[in-house]
Amino acid sequence: MKVALIGASGETGGSIANALLESGTFEIISLVRESSLTKPINVELQKKGVTLVPVDLNGPEEALVPVLAGVDVVISAIDAGLLLKQIPLANAAKAAGVRRFIPCSWATVAPPAGVMELRDAKEEVINHIKKIKLPYTIIDVGWWYQISVPRVPSGRLDYAVMMPSDTIIGDGNTLSARTDVRDIGRFVARIIADPRTLNKYVFAYNELWSQNQIYDLLEKLSGEKLERQYESEAQLLDQIASAKKETGPWAKIKVWSLEYRHSWGIRGDNVPEYATYLGYVDAKELYPDLKGISFEDFVKELLDGKGNLPYKNKTPP
Ligand SMILES: NC(=O)c1ccc[n+]([C@@H]2O[C@H](COP(=O)([O-])OP(=O)(O)OC[C@H]3O[C@@H](n4cnc5c(N)ncnc54)[C@H](OP(=O)(O)O)[C@@H]3O)[C@@H](O)[C@H]2O)c1
């Protein structure tokens, strides 16, 4: 199976590239913007057998068609700020006869519109895919372990904690599906080879954890006492309203991250029951043998100093 991956140098795309390489059953081409072709991470992927192909998503759509000739599956894990750039890619995939397109979702479960601006943009792309009748699979993964942990008072987790979960939303008891970003690719390797997932939404997550449970676990494993600072729904909604008035490069990202917290922390959207209600198929039922990294093992790894700070390779889009 020939797979074209966009975003292979990123967090999600890197997980996918690694798992596809590991499985040894895919021919992988990585669609890379010209300026990133010599990035060390891309050179490394090339050495492992990935073919790098330069693409310009701002260029003419027709130029993308020959790039996708003979490709079975296109997987996009592009920067969340560039979602609409996938529209010409989807059109080109349709023209090239691609058999399955996996647009950039990789998100928490949420309603298709009206709750999170970022979800709305993802669904705009998904709707375009449906409009042009391009076969697809949408894969949502819950909230990454890597952005689920709070800091601890000694500072020993600061080296690896990004977007620390330093406030607890609501009463802190809302469960939310969580996944180690390194496991995303393992799910993808199974999903793209599975006819049962064609034209479906798939929910592929590792474990359900509430924020209070995470704080309890951190306290148990670190031996440190964490301060629990609770944040009400009204406070969160106020923050979202004022973030929406902000401008500048980080304004959008701030809105997205606050809206995510509202969706998984207050509304309780990011759970398997709601996914089933929305029509998702559950990867746990499809692949009961696929065991991901446990959240407890992930936290132990962090406390042992073996974690990694996400986005080390990131260059602005
Ligand atoms: N569920 C969660 O908890 C969670 C957390 C974070 C993100 N996400 C989602 O995961 C998805 C992927 O995000 P990520 O954070 O994994 O991505 P990322 O690490 O930011 O990587 C973005 C990728 O897009 C590529 N890219 C940027 N501009 C490009 C262009 N003009 N042409 C071609 N490629 C370009 C980058 O390549 P270069 O090397 O060229 O820069 C990089 O490979 C997003 O939908 C995001 O919302 C989910």
Short mmCIF file of C-alpha atoms and ligand atoms in Angstrom, two decimals:
data_model
loop_
_atom_site.label_atom_id
_atom_site.label_comp_id
_atom_site.label_asym_id
_atom_site.label_seq_id
_atom_site.Cartn_x
_atom_site.Cartn_y
_atom_site.Cartn_z
CA MET A 1 0.00 0.00 0.00
CA LYS A 2 1.42 3.37 -1.02
CA VAL A 3 0.81 6.12 1.54
CA ALA A 4 1.39 9.86 1.09
CA LEU A 5 1.85 11.58 4.43
CA ILE A 6 1.84 15.32 4.99
CA GLY A 7 3.19 16.61 8.30
CA ALA A 8 5.66 13.76 8.91
CA SER A 9 8.08 16.13 10.67
CA GLY A 10 5.40 17.05 13.23
CA GLU A 11 4.22 15.37 16.43
CA THR A 12 1.23 13.46 15.04
CA GLY A 13 2.78 12.91 11.61
CA GLY A 14 6.02 11.70 13.20
CA SER A 15 4.12 9.11 15.22
CA ILE A 16 2.39 7.95 12.04
CA ALA A 17 5.61 7.83 9.99
CA ASN A 18 7.35 5.78 12.71
CA ALA A 19 4.53 3.25 13.00
CA LEU A 20 4.14 2.81 9.25
CA LEU A 21 7.90 2.27 8.93
CA GLU A 22 7.84 -0.14 11.87
CA SER A 23 5.11 -2.24 10.29
CA GLY A 24 7.21 -2.66 7.13
CA THR A 25 4.16 -3.05 4.89
CA PHE A 26 3.79 0.46 3.49
CA GLU A 27 5.59 2.45 0.83
CA ILE A 28 5.71 5.96 2.27
CA ILE A 29 6.09 9.27 0.50
CA SER A 30 6.31 12.38 2.65
CA LEU A 31 4.91 15.58 1.16
CA VAL A 32 7.19 18.36 2.36
CA ARG A 33 7.28 22.09 1.77
CA GLU A 34 10.47 23.02 -0.16
CA SER A 35 12.03 24.98 2.72
CA SER A 36 11.86 21.93 5.05
CA LEU A 37 13.39 19.32 2.72
CA THR A 38 16.78 19.51 4.45
CA LYS A 39 15.41 19.63 8.01
CA PRO A 40 17.30 17.00 10.06
CA ILE A 41 14.09 15.14 10.93
CA ASN A 42 13.24 14.81 7.22
CA VAL A 43 16.75 13.67 6.34
CA GLU A 44 16.43 11.05 9.09
CA LEU A 45 13.09 9.82 7.69
CA GLN A 46 14.64 9.64 4.24
CA LYS A 47 17.43 7.44 5.60
CA LYS A 48 14.79 5.12 7.06
CA GLY A 49 13.19 4.65 3.63
CA VAL A 50 10.68 7.48 3.32
CA THR A 51 10.69 9.27 -0.05
CA LEU A 52 10.56 13.04 0.35
CA VAL A 53 8.48 14.84 -2.28
CA PRO A 54 8.39 18.65 -2.37
CA VAL A 55 4.91 20.17 -2.52
CA ASP A 56 3.57 23.70 -2.52
CA LEU A 57 0.07 23.86 -1.08
CA ASN A 58 -0.14 27.51 -2.17
CA GLY A 59 0.65 26.59 -5.77
CA PRO A 60 -1.66 25.34 -8.52
CA GLU A 61 -3.87 22.40 -7.51
CA GLU A 62 -3.13 20.55 -10.77
CA ALA A 63 0.55 20.29 -9.82
CA LEU A 64 -0.45 18.07 -6.88
CA VAL A 65 -2.25 15.49 -9.07
CA PRO A 66 0.86 13.75 -10.53
CA VAL A 67 2.40 13.69 -7.04
CA LEU A 68 -0.55 11.57 -5.84
CA ALA A 69 -0.68 9.25 -8.87
CA GLY A 70 -0.57 5.64 -7.66
CA VAL A 71 -1.08 6.64 -4.01
CA ASP A 72 -3.61 4.50 -2.14
CA VAL A 73 -3.99 6.55 1.04
CA VAL A 74 -3.29 10.22 1.79
CA ILE A 75 -2.82 11.08 5.46
CA SER A 76 -2.71 14.66 6.60
CA ALA A 77 -1.27 15.75 9.94
CA ILE A 78 -0.66 19.31 8.88
CA ASP A 79 -0.33 22.29 11.20
CA ALA A 80 -3.74 23.14 12.68
CA GLY A 81 -3.39 26.71 11.36
CA LEU A 82 -3.32 25.46 7.75
CA LEU A 83 -6.36 23.20 7.64
CA LEU A 84 -8.00 24.83 4.62
CA LYS A 85 -4.84 24.17 2.57
CA GLN A 86 -6.02 20.56 2.53
CA ILE A 87 -8.86 21.45 0.15
CA PRO A 88 -6.65 21.58 -2.98
CA LEU A 89 -4.91 18.45 -1.71
CA ALA A 90 -8.26 16.64 -1.42
CA ASN A 91 -9.27 17.81 -4.93
CA ALA A 92 -5.95 16.52 -6.29
CA ALA A 93 -6.44 13.22 -4.43
CA LYS A 94 -9.86 12.83 -6.03
CA ALA A 95 -8.42 13.56 -9.49
CA ALA A 96 -5.57 11.09 -8.91
CA GLY A 97 -7.95 8.30 -7.84
CA VAL A 98 -6.72 8.05 -4.23
CA ARG A 99 -8.68 5.33 -2.41
CA ARG A 100 -8.78 6.90 1.04
CA PHE A 101 -8.09 10.41 2.38
CA ILE A 102 -7.45 10.96 6.07
CA PRO A 103 -7.73 14.67 6.75
CA CYS A 104 -6.16 16.37 9.73
CA SER A 105 -8.48 15.77 12.69
CA TRP A 106 -6.56 13.86 15.41
CA ALA A 107 -8.71 15.65 17.96
CA THR A 108 -11.03 15.09 20.89
CA VAL A 109 -14.61 14.00 20.26
CA ALA A 110 -16.93 17.00 19.92
CA PRO A 111 -20.04 18.04 17.99
CA PRO A 112 -19.28 18.95 14.37
CA ALA A 113 -20.12 22.63 14.80
CA GLY A 114 -20.72 25.34 17.34
CA VAL A 115 -18.58 24.18 20.26
CA MET A 116 -14.99 24.62 19.10
CA GLU A 117 -13.75 26.90 16.31
CA LEU A 118 -10.96 24.45 15.52
CA ARG A 119 -13.43 21.56 15.13
CA ASP A 120 -15.57 23.77 12.88
CA ALA A 121 -12.56 24.30 10.56
CA LYS A 122 -11.76 20.58 10.54
CA GLU A 123 -15.38 19.77 9.67
CA GLU A 124 -15.31 22.32 6.84
CA VAL A 125 -12.57 20.22 5.23
CA ILE A 126 -14.41 16.99 6.02
CA ASN A 127 -17.56 18.38 4.41
CA HIS A 128 -15.58 19.31 1.30
CA ILE A 129 -14.28 15.73 1.11
CA LYS A 130 -17.86 14.45 1.27
CA LYS A 131 -18.98 17.03 -1.30
CA ILE A 132 -16.45 15.73 -3.85
CA LYS A 133 -17.23 12.09 -2.85
CA LEU A 134 -13.66 11.27 -1.93
CA PRO A 135 -13.39 8.11 0.23
CA TYR A 136 -12.26 9.09 3.72
CA THR A 137 -11.62 8.09 7.31
CA ILE A 138 -11.68 10.56 10.19
CA ILE A 139 -9.52 9.59 13.15
CA ASP A 140 -9.94 11.25 16.53
CA VAL A 141 -7.62 10.38 19.37
CA GLY A 142 -8.73 12.15 22.52
CA TRP A 143 -6.38 14.47 24.41
CA TRP A 144 -2.64 13.67 24.32
CA TYR A 145 -1.01 12.39 27.50
CA GLN A 146 1.77 14.85 26.67
CA ILE A 147 -0.52 17.82 27.43
CA SER A 148 -2.51 16.21 30.24
CA VAL A 149 -0.12 16.60 33.17
CA PRO A 150 0.23 19.43 35.67
CA ARG A 151 3.61 20.64 36.92
CA VAL A 152 4.78 19.40 40.31
CA PRO A 153 6.05 21.83 42.99
CA SER A 154 9.70 20.62 42.82
CA GLY A 155 9.79 21.52 39.11
CA ARG A 156 11.09 18.08 38.15
CA LEU A 157 8.58 17.71 35.33
CA ASP A 158 9.09 21.16 33.82
CA TYR A 159 11.59 19.81 31.25
CA ALA A 160 8.83 17.86 29.50
CA VAL A 161 5.55 19.54 30.39
CA MET A 162 3.97 21.63 27.69
CA MET A 163 0.67 23.44 28.19
CA PRO A 164 0.67 22.31 31.84
CA SER A 165 -2.72 21.33 33.16
CA ASP A 166 -2.27 23.64 36.16
CA THR A 167 -5.94 24.42 36.79
CA ILE A 168 -8.76 21.96 37.27
CA ILE A 169 -11.87 22.62 35.24
CA GLY A 170 -15.29 22.41 36.93
CA ASP A 171 -15.26 19.85 39.73
CA GLY A 172 -12.41 17.93 38.06
CA ASN A 173 -14.38 14.70 37.87
CA THR A 174 -15.27 14.76 34.16
CA LEU A 175 -13.69 11.83 32.38
CA SER A 176 -11.80 12.49 29.17
CA ALA A 177 -10.23 10.05 26.70
CA ARG A 178 -6.44 10.38 26.59
CA THR A 179 -3.78 8.95 24.30
CA ASP A 180 -0.01 8.90 24.13
CA VAL A 181 0.90 10.69 20.90
CA ARG A 182 3.36 7.83 20.19
CA ASP A 183 0.42 5.41 19.94
CA ILE A 184 -1.47 7.38 17.29
CA GLY A 185 0.60 5.87 14.49
CA ARG A 186 0.01 2.34 15.76
CA PHE A 187 -3.73 2.87 15.46
CA VAL A 188 -3.31 4.44 12.02
CA ALA A 189 -1.32 1.48 10.67
CA ARG A 190 -4.27 -0.76 11.51
CA ILE A 191 -7.05 1.62 10.49
CA ILE A 192 -5.78 2.34 6.96
CA ALA A 193 -5.51 -1.36 6.16
CA ASP A 194 -9.03 -2.08 7.40
CA PRO A 195 -12.05 -1.89 5.04
CA ARG A 196 -14.37 -1.56 8.08
CA THR A 197 -13.08 1.97 8.68
CA LEU A 198 -13.70 3.31 5.18
CA ASN A 199 -16.01 6.37 5.18
CA LYS A 200 -16.22 6.21 8.96
CA TYR A 201 -15.20 8.26 11.99
CA VAL A 202 -12.91 6.20 14.24
CA PHE A 203 -12.24 6.94 17.91
CA ALA A 204 -8.76 5.66 18.77
CA TYR A 205 -7.77 6.43 22.35
CA ASN A 206 -5.86 4.75 25.18
CA GLU A 207 -7.49 5.51 28.55
CA LEU A 208 -10.12 7.62 30.31
CA TRP A 209 -8.86 9.93 33.07
CA SER A 210 -10.44 12.82 34.95
CA GLN A 211 -8.25 15.71 36.12
CA ASN A 212 -8.75 14.77 39.78
CA GLN A 213 -7.58 11.21 39.01
CA ILE A 214 -4.51 12.63 37.24
CA TYR A 215 -3.65 14.85 40.24
CA ASP A 216 -4.11 11.85 42.58
CA LEU A 217 -1.79 9.74 40.42
CA LEU A 218 0.85 12.48 40.23
CA GLU A 219 0.77 12.85 44.02
CA LYS A 220 1.05 9.09 44.54
CA LEU A 221 3.94 8.60 42.10
CA SER A 222 5.91 11.78 42.86
CA GLY A 223 5.35 11.89 46.62
CA GLU A 224 4.64 15.62 46.23
CA LYS A 225 1.48 17.49 47.25
CA LEU A 226 -0.10 19.41 44.38
CA GLU A 227 -2.13 22.56 44.89
CA ARG A 228 -5.58 22.12 43.32
CA GLN A 229 -6.84 25.30 41.79
CA TYR A 230 -10.37 24.92 40.43
CA GLU A 231 -11.79 26.95 37.58
CA SER A 232 -15.58 27.26 37.10
CA GLU A 233 -17.40 27.07 33.78
CA ALA A 234 -18.27 30.79 34.10
CA GLN A 235 -14.57 31.67 34.52
CA LEU A 236 -13.64 29.54 31.53
CA LEU A 237 -16.36 31.09 29.34
CA ASP A 238 -15.16 34.58 30.35
CA GLN A 239 -11.62 33.65 29.33
CA ILE A 240 -12.88 32.33 25.97
CA ALA A 241 -14.84 35.54 25.33
CA SER A 242 -11.83 37.75 26.07
CA ALA A 243 -9.43 35.50 24.11
CA LYS A 244 -11.72 35.92 21.09
CA LYS A 245 -11.09 39.68 21.23
CA GLU A 246 -7.31 39.30 21.25
CA THR A 247 -5.15 39.64 18.16
CA GLY A 248 -1.64 38.48 17.38
CA PRO A 249 -0.03 35.16 16.48
CA TRP A 250 -1.10 33.27 19.63
CA ALA A 251 -4.68 34.54 19.88
CA LYS A 252 -6.24 31.72 17.86
CA ILE A 253 -4.27 29.03 19.67
CA LYS A 254 -5.44 30.43 23.00
CA VAL A 255 -9.10 30.29 21.91
CA TRP A 256 -8.66 26.73 20.63
CA SER A 257 -7.06 25.49 23.80
CA LEU A 258 -9.70 27.13 26.07
CA GLU A 259 -12.53 25.77 23.94
CA TYR A 260 -11.00 22.30 24.10
CA ARG A 261 -10.97 22.55 27.90
CA HIS A 262 -14.62 23.56 27.90
CA SER A 263 -15.56 20.67 25.61
CA TRP A 264 -13.69 17.88 27.42
CA GLY A 265 -13.63 19.38 30.90
CA ILE A 266 -17.16 20.75 31.33
CA ARG A 267 -19.35 19.39 28.55
CA GLY A 268 -17.84 15.92 28.82
CA ASP A 269 -17.78 15.47 25.03
CA ASN A 270 -14.56 13.48 24.83
CA VAL A 271 -15.83 10.09 25.97
CA PRO A 272 -16.62 6.85 24.12
CA GLU A 273 -20.36 7.02 24.86
CA TYR A 274 -20.66 10.38 23.11
CA ALA A 275 -18.43 9.15 20.26
CA THR A 276 -20.81 6.23 19.73
CA TYR A 277 -23.77 8.63 19.81
CA LEU A 278 -22.06 10.70 17.07
CA GLY A 279 -21.57 7.57 14.96
CA TYR A 280 -17.88 6.81 15.56
CA VAL A 281 -16.55 3.26 15.50
CA ASP A 282 -14.40 2.43 18.50
CA ALA A 283 -10.84 1.28 17.75
CA LYS A 284 -10.87 -0.74 20.99
CA GLU A 285 -13.61 -2.91 19.53
CA LEU A 286 -11.91 -3.16 16.14
CA TYR A 287 -8.42 -4.00 17.53
CA PRO A 288 -8.77 -5.48 21.03
CA ASP A 289 -5.18 -6.78 20.81
CA LEU A 290 -3.73 -3.29 20.34
CA LYS A 291 -2.52 -2.17 23.77
CA GLY A 292 -1.23 1.37 24.00
CA ILE A 293 1.10 2.92 26.58
CA SER A 294 -0.68 3.29 29.93
CA PHE A 295 -0.99 6.77 31.43
CA GLU A 296 0.63 5.51 34.62
CA ASP A 297 3.68 4.28 32.67
CA PHE A 298 3.82 7.60 30.84
CA VAL A 299 3.90 9.53 34.13
CA LYS A 300 6.57 7.20 35.55
CA GLU A 301 8.67 7.81 32.44
CA LEU A 302 8.36 11.59 32.99
CA LEU A 303 9.31 11.28 36.65
CA ASP A 304 12.32 9.15 35.66
CA GLY A 305 13.54 12.01 33.47
CA LYS A 306 12.90 10.04 30.27
CA GLY A 307 10.13 12.23 28.81
CA ASN A 308 10.34 14.49 25.78
CA LEU A 309 9.15 18.04 25.36
CA PRO A 310 6.74 18.07 22.36
CA TYR A 311 7.36 20.38 19.40
CA LYS A 312 11.16 20.38 19.56
CA ASN A 313 11.34 20.26 15.72
CA LYS A 314 8.65 22.86 15.15
CA THR A 315 9.17 25.71 12.69
CA PRO A 316 6.40 28.28 12.26
CA PRO A 317 4.04 27.42 9.35
N1 LIG B 1 -5.59 15.56 20.42
C1 LIG B 1 -4.68 16.37 20.93
O1 LIG B 1 -4.45 16.40 22.15
C2 LIG B 1 -3.87 17.22 19.99
C3 LIG B 1 -2.77 17.94 20.46
C4 LIG B 1 -2.05 18.70 19.55
C5 LIG B 1 -2.41 18.73 18.19
N2 LIG B 1 -3.51 18.03 17.80
C6 LIG B 1 -3.96 18.04 16.38
O2 LIG B 1 -3.07 17.25 15.61
C7 LIG B 1 -3.01 17.76 14.28
C8 LIG B 1 -1.55 17.87 13.86
O3 LIG B 1 -0.92 18.77 14.75
P1 LIG B 1 0.52 18.54 15.34
O4 LIG B 1 0.59 19.45 16.52
O5 LIG B 1 0.81 17.11 15.46
O6 LIG B 1 1.40 19.13 14.15
P2 LIG B 1 2.84 19.82 14.24
O7 LIG B 1 3.70 19.06 15.16
O8 LIG B 1 2.65 21.28 14.47
O9 LIG B 1 3.35 19.58 12.75
C9 LIG B 1 2.81 20.29 11.67
C10 LIG B 1 3.29 19.68 10.37
O10 LIG B 1 2.77 20.45 9.29
C11 LIG B 1 3.83 20.68 8.37
N3 LIG B 1 3.62 21.89 7.62
C12 LIG B 1 3.52 23.16 8.10
N4 LIG B 1 3.34 24.02 7.08
C13 LIG B 1 3.34 23.27 5.94
C14 LIG B 1 3.20 23.58 4.56
N5 LIG B 1 3.02 24.84 4.14
N6 LIG B 1 3.25 22.58 3.65
C15 LIG B 1 3.43 21.30 4.06
N7 LIG B 1 3.57 20.94 5.36
C16 LIG B 1 3.52 21.92 6.28
C17 LIG B 1 5.05 20.81 9.26
O11 LIG B 1 6.20 20.64 8.46
P3 LIG B 1 7.51 21.57 8.57
O12 LIG B 1 8.59 20.67 9.08
O13 LIG B 1 7.70 22.02 7.17
O14 LIG B 1 7.21 22.70 9.52
C18 LIG B 1 4.82 19.68 10.23
O15 LIG B 1 5.24 18.46 9.67
C19 LIG B 1 -3.78 19.09 14.29
O16 LIG B 1 -5.05 18.86 13.75
C20 LIG B 1 -3.93 19.43 15.75
O17 LIG B 1 -5.13 20.12 16.03
C21 LIG B 1 -4.23 17.27 18.65
#
